[in-house]
Amino acid sequence: MKKLHRLLNRQLRKFDLDEETKVKMAPLLTLVNEAYYNFDHDLNHIENILERSSSELYEANKQLKNRVETISGQLTKIAGNINEVIFEVDRKGNWSYLNPAWEKLTGVMVEQTLGHPYHKFLQDEEGNPIKLLIDHDNKYGVFNKTIKCMTPLGVLKWLDITSKAVRAKNGRVEGFIGTIVDITNKKETELALIQAKEKATIANKAKDEFLSTMSHEIRTPLNAVIGVSHLLLMEDPKEEQLENLDALKYSSEHLLSLVNDILDFNKIASGSLDLEMADFSLDQILNGVQSIFTNKAKQKNITFVIRKHPNVPDLLLGDTTRLSQILTNLVNNGIKFTEKGGVVLEVSVEDDREEHTKIKFVVEDTGIGIPKKKKSQIFEPFAQAETHTTRKYGGTGLGLAITKQLLEIMGSDLKLKSEVDVGSIFSFSLIFKKSCSLPLVEDENAPAPESIESLSEMKILVVDDNRLNTMVVQKFLTRWDADFEIAENGLVALKMASSTCYDLILMDLQMPVMNGYEASRSIRDTHKSLNKDVPIYALSASTGANILTEIEEYGMDGLIHKPFNPKKLYSILYKVMKRKSVC
Ligand code: ADP
């Protein structure tokens, strides 16, 4: 048997066994002795493992401690160097942590702040403490606000404050953490921008008003010049006078189109140009273009042809004024810049659907052409291909800029192909809704003013404060045999309308004493008025964007722009006269 294990030996000694017993127990003692040695071995093994684990644990702990120290060092470094204030406030609202940015923001040391109520250091412009940083009832946890704040050193700052409640496991608020960001510079820039924008809006409004007043002021005398030149041309002038009168008429109309272009350009630039949506007849527009340019082309000894493909629908929905303006601009340029050959306006269908149709318009001329390097330039406002163009052909360089921008507003684009001394092709496509209704137009059956039917059945009241304008209208009305009376302002018109029955009132809008709007409303509203339902047409040089809505609101029936086209004025008078005779 192995030498007895020291612990077994100690146990046996306690019992003092005799030799005989020892012999009898020998097998058992051998087994127990073996178990003691095995236990010793296992214990040794476990001790070894424990020792290894403990040194590994020690190592890991050391690493963790290092890491915690590194991270906390990094956090302190970050918190110490960022410009934003990081804070912690305890449950009672006393500062419990602040990073060094606090000193930069307020000028107060962090140590002098900690432990004090937060609102002691944050005050509004009047010096009242700002008590909104902590909110025990805030269900959503996060609070964010921008406030104007007075720092303890008396400096006003814009602060962006974010705070969040820190809660215990049972939901009880233990304190608040958050950030304070100084956004003074950003806010001041923002406020300066808003102020600058407001100033720009006021300046823009003043510019719009100036342009609109100037346009009104220019149109009023132009009305007289154009009207008088029309009248003189109708009065069988002598051969030698004809040329001068033509020049007068051409120049005044040119001046008018210039004023219109500048106004349009300004409207587009300020985004205040609204497109009209009305039924129109494409044939009527093309006929209009044809009648304006056939003579012009003839005078230059060149041709002007409109080629409309048979499948192009006639009745459409869209802005007829703008479409006419675009076609007029392009054809006018074509004729202006062509010395031999001619101009063709081709209208075809590009895509046809049940409700819509896409129509392509091409204006092709055999004129001077446009050099390659000038092709993009000519669409800029006031730009002309060559400097001598103005001298030779006239023009302002606004037509194409307006045309291109109008087409952009209408969702299209103006394309150009051109070769010097060969010619130019301008083209664009527009999508129109098809229409079934005939457009409301001036009475087509109305005879041209030159071959007039007498308007002797008409009694007309002309309301205008401008003597020149009344003189021009007066001359036309006399020519057309109409009976008329003149009122120099709205109040006089109102008095006259309460005692005389008229068939039509032509009403200027801007007048002293009582303007045309007020006068029209009063005529409609006066119960005893004889002229409660008389057609009232505004005859005005105003070009305000809302003028059509306004005249409708004040009970007027329509608008005739000054300078007026005698044909348009006549056709309205004729229509009213015919309606009267039917009644
Ligand atoms: P304007 O004709 O009043 O000068 P536009 O904006 O209509 O202004 O045209 C700008 C310039 O583009 C013109 O001055 C001319 O140089 C050139 N241009 C326009 N249309 C044509 C054309 N059909 N043929 C040749 N040049 C043209």
XYZ file of C-alpha atoms and ligand atoms in Angstrom:
610
model
C 0.000 0.000 0.000
C 1.006 3.556 -0.766
C 2.229 5.631 2.144
C -0.765 6.782 4.089
C -2.040 10.280 3.082
C -1.198 12.757 5.807
C -4.835 13.624 6.451
C -5.857 9.932 6.678
C -2.926 9.297 8.963
C -4.087 12.181 11.202
C -7.618 10.748 11.355
C -6.378 7.211 12.154
C -4.167 8.536 14.902
C -7.192 10.011 16.612
C -8.799 6.517 16.796
C -5.602 4.677 17.935
C -6.519 1.369 16.192
C -4.867 -1.947 17.214
C -2.925 -4.002 14.653
C -5.650 -6.571 14.134
C -8.239 -3.923 13.256
C -5.775 -2.231 10.966
C -5.225 -5.529 9.091
C -8.971 -6.098 8.836
C -9.555 -2.552 7.482
C -6.544 -2.618 5.163
C -8.570 -2.972 1.885
C -10.907 -0.165 2.945
C -8.029 2.019 4.080
C -6.287 1.430 0.715
C -9.390 2.687 -1.105
C -9.840 5.722 1.180
C -6.091 6.462 0.921
C -6.432 6.359 -2.921
C -9.468 8.683 -2.767
C -7.486 11.188 -0.629
C -4.658 11.201 -3.211
C -7.193 11.621 -6.086
C -8.871 14.488 -4.246
C -5.466 16.127 -3.792
C -4.821 15.801 -7.516
C -8.207 17.322 -8.455
C -7.749 20.141 -5.989
C -4.369 20.932 -7.471
C -5.904 20.992 -10.939
C -8.737 23.337 -9.883
C -6.283 25.578 -8.086
C -4.213 25.804 -11.243
C -7.280 26.710 -13.305
C -8.377 29.277 -10.741
C -4.989 30.856 -10.692
C -4.906 31.095 -14.484
C -8.422 32.552 -14.600
C -7.668 35.024 -11.921
C -4.588 36.333 -13.725
C -6.607 36.553 -16.981
C -9.344 38.408 -15.103
C -6.806 40.759 -13.649
C -5.402 41.452 -17.129
C -8.874 42.051 -18.601
C -9.789 44.342 -15.754
C -6.617 46.305 -16.276
C -7.387 46.699 -19.984
C -10.964 47.745 -19.251
C -9.781 50.343 -16.769
C -7.340 51.697 -19.340
C -10.072 51.835 -21.929
C -12.486 53.580 -19.581
C -9.770 56.081 -18.794
C -9.052 56.611 -22.511
C -12.732 57.065 -23.374
C -13.397 59.333 -20.460
C -10.276 61.307 -21.434
C -11.561 61.542 -24.999
C -15.022 62.628 -23.805
C -13.530 65.255 -21.533
C -11.384 66.451 -24.417
C -14.413 66.638 -26.756
C -16.636 68.268 -24.139
C -13.835 70.690 -23.361
C -13.256 71.719 -26.943
C -16.660 71.897 -28.605
C -18.358 75.274 -28.939
C -21.730 74.038 -27.742
C -22.556 73.988 -24.061
C -23.296 70.522 -22.647
C -25.116 70.631 -19.342
C -26.741 68.590 -16.631
C -29.276 70.056 -14.233
C -30.459 68.206 -11.150
C -34.072 67.589 -10.204
C -34.305 70.902 -8.384
C -32.972 72.827 -11.369
C -29.423 73.452 -10.131
C -26.533 73.087 -12.586
C -24.709 69.809 -11.870
C -22.431 69.631 -14.920
C -21.242 72.178 -17.509
C -18.444 71.920 -20.051
C -15.973 74.787 -20.547
C -18.013 76.208 -23.467
C -20.239 77.696 -20.751
C -17.507 80.150 -19.800
C -17.107 81.223 -23.418
C -20.881 81.708 -23.781
C -21.614 83.520 -20.525
C -18.297 84.812 -19.250
C -18.959 83.049 -15.905
C -16.636 80.287 -14.576
C -18.107 76.784 -14.480
C -17.142 76.404 -10.784
C -19.060 79.578 -9.914
C -22.115 78.248 -11.694
C -22.409 74.641 -10.535
C -24.905 74.143 -7.714
C -26.792 77.371 -8.536
C -30.301 77.524 -10.085
C -30.098 77.471 -13.864
C -32.360 80.494 -14.441
C -30.034 82.738 -12.420
C -27.824 82.845 -15.512
C -30.420 82.924 -18.302
C -32.567 86.051 -18.554
C -34.756 87.628 -21.221
C -34.219 91.091 -22.733
C -35.963 92.742 -19.738
C -33.844 90.833 -17.231
C -36.545 88.335 -16.157
C -35.284 84.815 -15.516
C -36.067 82.351 -18.310
C -37.680 79.401 -16.592
C -38.393 76.998 -19.394
C -35.310 74.851 -19.554
C -36.687 72.080 -17.402
C -40.139 70.689 -17.580
C -41.146 67.894 -15.236
C -44.438 67.364 -17.065
C -42.973 67.026 -20.552
C -44.426 63.705 -21.703
C -42.314 63.516 -24.824
C -39.041 63.916 -22.987
C -37.257 66.264 -25.381
C -37.625 70.032 -25.305
C -36.211 72.381 -27.941
C -36.557 76.145 -28.169
C -34.787 79.135 -29.681
C -34.742 82.088 -27.301
C -33.267 85.547 -27.210
C -31.337 85.674 -24.007
C -29.324 88.160 -21.946
C -26.079 86.660 -20.589
C -24.820 87.632 -17.083
C -22.414 90.068 -18.787
C -25.392 91.831 -20.403
C -24.834 90.554 -23.954
C -27.939 89.629 -25.973
C -27.613 86.253 -27.663
C -29.838 83.911 -29.626
C -29.640 80.468 -28.015
C -30.916 77.169 -29.300
C -31.623 75.048 -26.217
C -32.352 71.328 -26.257
C -32.937 69.398 -23.033
C -34.163 65.947 -22.104
C -35.379 64.577 -18.784
C -33.309 61.798 -17.245
C -35.624 59.329 -15.498
C -35.110 56.581 -12.909
C -36.424 53.061 -13.605
C -39.684 53.974 -11.851
C -40.173 56.918 -14.223
C -39.329 59.616 -11.693
C -37.445 62.570 -13.197
C -33.934 62.674 -11.754
C -32.603 65.633 -13.683
C -32.065 67.042 -17.155
C -29.293 66.880 -19.702
C -28.963 68.933 -22.834
C -27.102 71.377 -25.036
C -27.099 75.151 -25.552
C -25.961 76.381 -28.964
C -25.131 80.040 -29.638
C -26.865 80.760 -32.980
C -26.581 84.559 -32.766
C -24.598 84.883 -36.015
C -26.908 82.543 -37.921
C -30.010 84.267 -36.558
C -28.676 87.736 -37.332
C -27.830 86.679 -40.906
C -31.320 85.162 -41.188
C -32.943 88.388 -39.906
C -30.764 90.482 -42.228
C -31.834 88.269 -45.149
C -35.508 88.632 -44.242
C -35.064 92.410 -44.002
C -33.232 92.479 -47.339
C -35.999 90.388 -48.908
C -38.668 92.709 -47.515
C -36.744 95.699 -48.859
C -36.398 94.010 -52.267
C -40.133 93.228 -52.307
C -40.950 96.859 -51.484
C -38.485 98.041 -54.157
C -39.990 95.610 -56.671
C -43.484 96.779 -55.826
C -42.379 100.376 -56.257
C -40.826 99.444 -59.624
C -44.039 97.687 -60.720
C -46.116 100.659 -59.617
C -43.742 103.056 -61.371
C -43.905 101.037 -64.598
C -47.649 100.765 -64.403
C -48.054 104.532 -63.749
C -45.580 105.396 -66.486
C -47.336 103.073 -68.891
C -50.673 104.698 -68.011
C -49.167 108.139 -68.447
C -47.614 107.222 -71.828
C -50.682 105.412 -73.098
C -53.036 108.287 -72.372
C -51.416 110.774 -74.806
C -50.618 107.889 -77.185
C -54.314 107.154 -77.306
C -54.850 110.636 -78.663
C -51.948 110.402 -81.146
C -53.018 106.994 -82.509
C -56.683 107.999 -82.541
C -56.001 111.275 -84.358
C -53.745 109.569 -86.933
C -56.518 106.995 -87.571
C -59.054 109.803 -87.975
C -56.860 111.826 -90.298
C -56.195 108.755 -92.434
C -59.949 108.180 -92.679
C -60.550 111.742 -93.810
C -59.250 111.308 -97.389
C -55.865 112.942 -96.882
C -54.004 114.448 -99.817
C -51.339 112.318 -101.481
C -48.479 114.356 -99.928
C -50.086 114.123 -96.445
C -50.560 110.384 -96.663
C -46.881 109.537 -96.231
C -46.574 111.758 -93.141
C -49.739 110.340 -91.624
C -48.578 106.786 -92.260
C -45.294 107.616 -90.541
C -47.218 109.158 -87.628
C -49.471 106.125 -87.321
C -46.554 103.682 -87.655
C -44.432 105.540 -85.067
C -47.206 105.830 -82.520
C -48.131 102.153 -82.899
C -44.467 101.225 -82.635
C -44.161 103.274 -79.442
C -47.210 101.486 -78.065
C -45.785 98.046 -78.827
C -42.567 99.140 -77.102
C -44.459 100.132 -73.945
C -46.343 96.835 -74.107
C -43.106 94.851 -74.495
C -41.478 96.542 -71.510
C -44.568 95.920 -69.398
C -44.758 92.283 -70.481
C -41.098 91.776 -69.819
C -41.484 93.181 -66.318
C -44.575 91.054 -65.666
C -42.715 87.896 -66.700
C -39.629 88.830 -64.665
C -41.679 89.469 -61.522
C -43.680 86.247 -62.035
C -46.985 88.120 -62.163
C -47.991 87.040 -65.652
C -51.021 84.758 -65.540
C -52.161 82.785 -68.539
C -55.792 83.012 -69.590
C -57.815 79.870 -70.325
C -60.567 80.525 -72.812
C -62.103 78.952 -75.906
C -60.579 80.317 -79.073
C -60.562 79.768 -82.775
C -57.107 79.093 -84.212
C -58.366 80.125 -87.649
C -59.327 83.518 -86.246
C -55.841 84.012 -84.805
C -54.203 82.976 -88.082
C -56.541 85.293 -90.013
C -55.502 88.118 -87.704
C -51.805 87.411 -88.317
C -52.478 87.176 -92.057
C -54.266 90.529 -92.137
C -51.505 92.310 -90.172
C -48.621 91.024 -92.292
C -49.918 90.565 -95.856
C -49.582 94.273 -96.597
C -46.247 94.576 -94.815
C -44.849 91.723 -96.932
C -46.303 93.242 -100.093
C -44.655 96.586 -99.333
C -41.277 94.788 -99.113
C -41.984 92.808 -102.241
C -41.735 89.486 -100.446
C -44.350 86.770 -99.833
C -46.121 85.795 -96.662
C -47.997 82.493 -96.621
C -49.799 80.644 -93.829
C -49.879 76.895 -94.427
C -52.330 75.223 -92.073
C -52.586 71.427 -92.403
C -56.195 70.265 -92.869
C -56.211 68.006 -89.782
C -55.410 70.884 -87.368
C -58.503 71.429 -85.181
C -59.902 74.955 -85.071
C -61.592 75.223 -81.686
C -59.133 75.041 -78.780
C -58.742 76.120 -75.185
C -55.848 78.385 -74.204
C -54.443 81.889 -74.018
C -55.260 83.432 -77.359
C -53.651 86.833 -76.608
C -50.316 85.221 -75.825
C -50.431 82.844 -78.796
C -51.158 85.784 -81.124
C -48.349 87.749 -79.496
C -45.837 84.894 -80.045
C -46.838 84.367 -83.682
C -46.871 88.114 -84.339
C -43.366 88.501 -82.866
C -41.898 85.666 -84.929
C -43.614 86.597 -88.222
C -42.778 90.274 -87.682
C -39.076 89.372 -87.254
C -39.226 87.088 -90.307
C -40.601 89.867 -92.490
C -38.345 92.514 -90.917
C -35.152 90.542 -91.599
C -36.064 89.274 -95.104
C -35.277 91.288 -98.227
C -36.100 88.710 -100.899
C -38.083 85.498 -100.965
C -40.613 85.342 -98.153
C -41.939 84.034 -94.878
C -44.027 80.906 -94.297
C -46.000 80.147 -91.136
C -46.717 76.421 -91.071
C -49.188 74.910 -88.587
C -49.421 71.124 -88.229
C -50.489 68.462 -85.741
C -47.629 66.739 -83.933
C -49.669 64.479 -81.690
C -53.425 64.020 -81.536
C -55.285 62.552 -78.552
C -58.955 62.360 -77.698
C -58.964 65.460 -75.485
C -55.661 67.131 -76.320
C -53.765 68.017 -79.401
C -50.131 69.010 -79.806
C -49.726 71.644 -82.495
C -46.432 72.560 -84.106
C -45.846 76.114 -85.336
C -42.934 76.814 -87.683
C -41.986 80.298 -88.916
C -39.489 80.031 -91.768
C -37.917 82.935 -93.646
C -35.360 83.414 -96.407
C -33.773 86.409 -94.708
C -30.379 87.489 -93.417
C -30.037 84.551 -91.009
C -28.324 84.531 -87.618
C -24.598 83.761 -87.107
C -23.934 80.537 -85.147
C -22.208 82.271 -82.249
C -25.133 84.681 -81.759
C -27.832 82.000 -81.663
C -28.104 81.727 -77.880
C -27.463 85.434 -77.322
C -30.499 86.718 -79.223
C -32.880 85.179 -76.659
C -31.404 87.409 -73.945
C -33.338 90.619 -73.252
C -32.176 93.672 -75.236
C -29.809 91.511 -77.337
C -29.523 91.811 -81.097
C -27.412 89.663 -83.394
C -25.424 92.553 -84.862
C -24.937 96.074 -83.534
C -25.966 97.602 -86.820
C -29.308 95.695 -86.665
C -31.007 98.438 -84.645
C -29.847 101.117 -87.037
C -30.970 99.211 -90.109
C -34.080 97.345 -88.947
C -35.095 99.019 -85.669
C -36.287 97.032 -82.664
C -35.409 96.721 -79.004
C -34.224 93.145 -78.686
C -37.096 92.285 -76.329
C -39.364 90.334 -78.708
C -37.512 87.019 -78.684
C -36.784 87.174 -74.940
C -40.513 87.656 -74.264
C -41.515 84.985 -76.806
C -39.118 82.427 -75.320
C -40.218 83.131 -71.754
C -43.917 83.080 -72.663
C -43.406 79.672 -74.273
C -41.572 78.446 -71.176
C -44.520 79.536 -69.014
C -46.765 77.610 -71.433
C -44.548 74.502 -71.016
C -42.834 74.729 -74.391
C -39.514 75.785 -75.878
C -38.509 77.987 -78.796
C -36.169 76.214 -81.233
C -34.020 77.909 -83.848
C -32.213 76.738 -86.969
C -30.509 79.405 -89.015
C -27.852 79.974 -91.638
C -26.428 83.361 -92.541
C -27.790 84.658 -95.879
C -30.013 81.569 -96.260
C -32.684 82.155 -93.634
C -34.033 81.222 -90.198
C -36.536 78.700 -88.883
C -38.136 79.326 -85.495
C -40.388 76.537 -84.207
C -42.306 75.498 -81.093
C -45.047 73.044 -80.122
C -47.937 73.637 -77.743
C -50.429 71.246 -76.220
C -54.029 72.501 -76.249
C -57.210 71.055 -74.836
C -59.759 70.610 -77.614
C -62.867 72.725 -77.239
C -66.400 72.384 -78.595
C -67.659 75.858 -77.807
C -67.334 78.804 -80.095
C -65.305 81.620 -78.572
C -66.984 84.833 -77.463
C -65.671 87.311 -79.979
C -66.511 90.724 -81.254
C -69.421 90.739 -83.657
C -67.930 89.324 -86.817
C -70.758 90.778 -88.850
C -69.881 94.259 -87.751
C -68.827 96.270 -90.766
C -65.326 97.752 -90.803
C -65.350 101.317 -89.384
C -64.380 102.670 -92.798
C -67.604 101.304 -94.301
C -69.741 102.067 -91.302
C -73.407 101.580 -90.722
C -74.762 104.588 -88.866
C -75.020 104.294 -85.066
C -77.657 107.012 -84.924
C -79.934 104.854 -82.760
C -77.352 104.953 -79.964
C -77.131 107.389 -77.070
C -73.736 107.080 -75.420
C -72.265 108.609 -72.270
C -68.494 109.120 -72.471
C -66.856 109.559 -69.050
C -63.239 110.792 -69.181
C -61.295 113.596 -67.527
C -58.690 113.866 -70.309
C -59.742 116.406 -72.931
C -57.589 114.920 -75.679
C -59.055 111.470 -75.146
C -62.634 112.710 -75.132
C -61.879 114.647 -78.289
C -60.695 111.468 -80.077
C -63.701 109.376 -78.947
C -65.986 112.291 -79.761
C -64.599 112.485 -83.317
C -65.167 108.775 -83.946
C -68.679 108.853 -82.465
C -69.543 111.885 -84.579
C -68.216 110.062 -87.619
C -70.415 107.071 -86.805
C -73.470 109.328 -86.257
C -73.888 108.295 -82.638
C -75.559 110.629 -80.163
C -73.325 111.203 -77.137
C -72.770 113.252 -74.015
C -69.575 113.799 -72.068
C -68.976 113.717 -68.315
C -65.591 114.842 -66.982
C -65.609 112.581 -63.924
C -67.534 109.773 -62.206
C -69.659 112.065 -60.055
C -70.866 114.091 -63.032
C -71.595 110.793 -64.856
C -73.611 109.548 -61.876
C -75.735 112.700 -61.881
C -76.293 112.489 -65.654
C -77.181 108.794 -65.474
C -79.880 109.539 -62.905
C -81.794 111.765 -65.307
C -80.995 110.513 -68.841
C -81.330 107.027 -70.272
C -78.249 105.827 -72.197
C -77.638 102.792 -74.421
C -73.989 102.502 -73.430
C -71.509 104.099 -71.060
C -67.786 104.315 -71.929
C -66.060 104.742 -68.591
C -62.480 105.851 -67.956
C -61.191 104.316 -64.692
C -58.744 106.767 -63.166
C -60.429 110.137 -62.723
C -60.463 112.880 -60.088
C -63.456 113.432 -57.737
C -64.935 109.955 -58.384
C -63.172 107.199 -60.301
C -64.777 104.903 -62.866
C -65.049 101.958 -60.476
C -67.061 103.872 -57.871
C -69.200 105.539 -60.530
C -70.071 102.167 -62.144
C -70.960 100.600 -58.809
C -73.142 103.578 -57.873
C -74.957 103.485 -61.240
C -75.689 99.776 -60.706
C -76.668 100.238 -57.034
C -78.921 103.292 -57.309
C -82.498 102.048 -57.172
C -84.001 104.943 -59.029
C -81.299 104.899 -61.684
C -82.530 104.758 -65.233
C -79.354 103.036 -66.241
C -79.243 100.171 -63.727
C -78.660 97.608 -66.494
C -76.926 99.779 -69.117
C -73.809 98.162 -70.666
C -70.777 99.866 -69.107
C -67.417 99.382 -70.852
C -64.218 100.492 -69.146
C -62.097 102.495 -71.585
C -58.773 102.585 -69.851
C -55.006 102.896 -70.240
C -54.427 100.804 -67.092
C -52.617 97.523 -67.465
C -52.876 96.187 -63.899
C -52.799 92.394 -63.612
C -56.211 92.272 -61.894
C -58.005 94.826 -64.005
C -60.421 92.313 -65.607
C -61.463 90.880 -62.237
C -61.829 94.369 -60.795
C -64.048 95.729 -63.545
C -66.261 92.651 -63.181
C -66.460 93.151 -59.415
C -67.606 96.747 -59.912
C -70.370 95.674 -62.297
C -68.832 96.659 -65.639
C -69.399 94.551 -68.748
C -66.051 94.696 -70.516
C -62.773 96.469 -71.129
C -61.462 98.388 -74.106
C -57.758 99.140 -73.823
C -56.475 102.609 -74.544
C -55.078 103.364 -77.058
C -58.184 101.792 -78.513
C -58.513 100.135 -81.846
C -61.366 102.009 -83.620
C -62.519 98.714 -85.163
C -62.889 97.135 -81.741
C -64.728 100.161 -80.353
C -67.046 100.215 -83.340
C -67.765 96.480 -83.157
C -68.776 96.790 -79.491
C -71.068 99.756 -80.207
C -72.527 97.877 -83.167
C -73.121 94.755 -81.053
C -74.869 96.778 -78.346
C -76.993 98.561 -80.957
C -78.045 95.268 -82.597
C -78.897 93.725 -79.213
C -80.986 96.807 -78.408
C -82.946 96.586 -81.652
C -83.697 92.865 -80.997
C -85.028 93.729 -77.491
P -35.757 93.028 -82.174
O -36.238 92.356 -83.401
O -36.719 94.016 -81.614
O -34.370 93.554 -82.268
P -35.918 90.383 -81.028
O -35.731 89.940 -79.638
O -37.186 90.048 -81.695
O -35.680 91.941 -81.020
O -34.725 89.821 -81.876
C -33.414 89.886 -81.375
C -32.421 89.818 -82.499
O -32.431 88.523 -83.083
C -32.722 90.744 -83.653
O -32.232 92.054 -83.411
C -31.994 90.071 -84.798
O -30.613 90.368 -84.732
C -32.158 88.588 -84.457
N -33.295 87.976 -85.176
C -34.515 87.687 -84.691
N -35.293 87.100 -85.623
C -34.552 87.033 -86.734
C -34.793 86.521 -88.051
N -35.956 85.970 -88.409
N -33.781 86.620 -88.951
C -32.605 87.167 -88.608
N -32.311 87.662 -87.402
C -33.270 87.595 -86.464
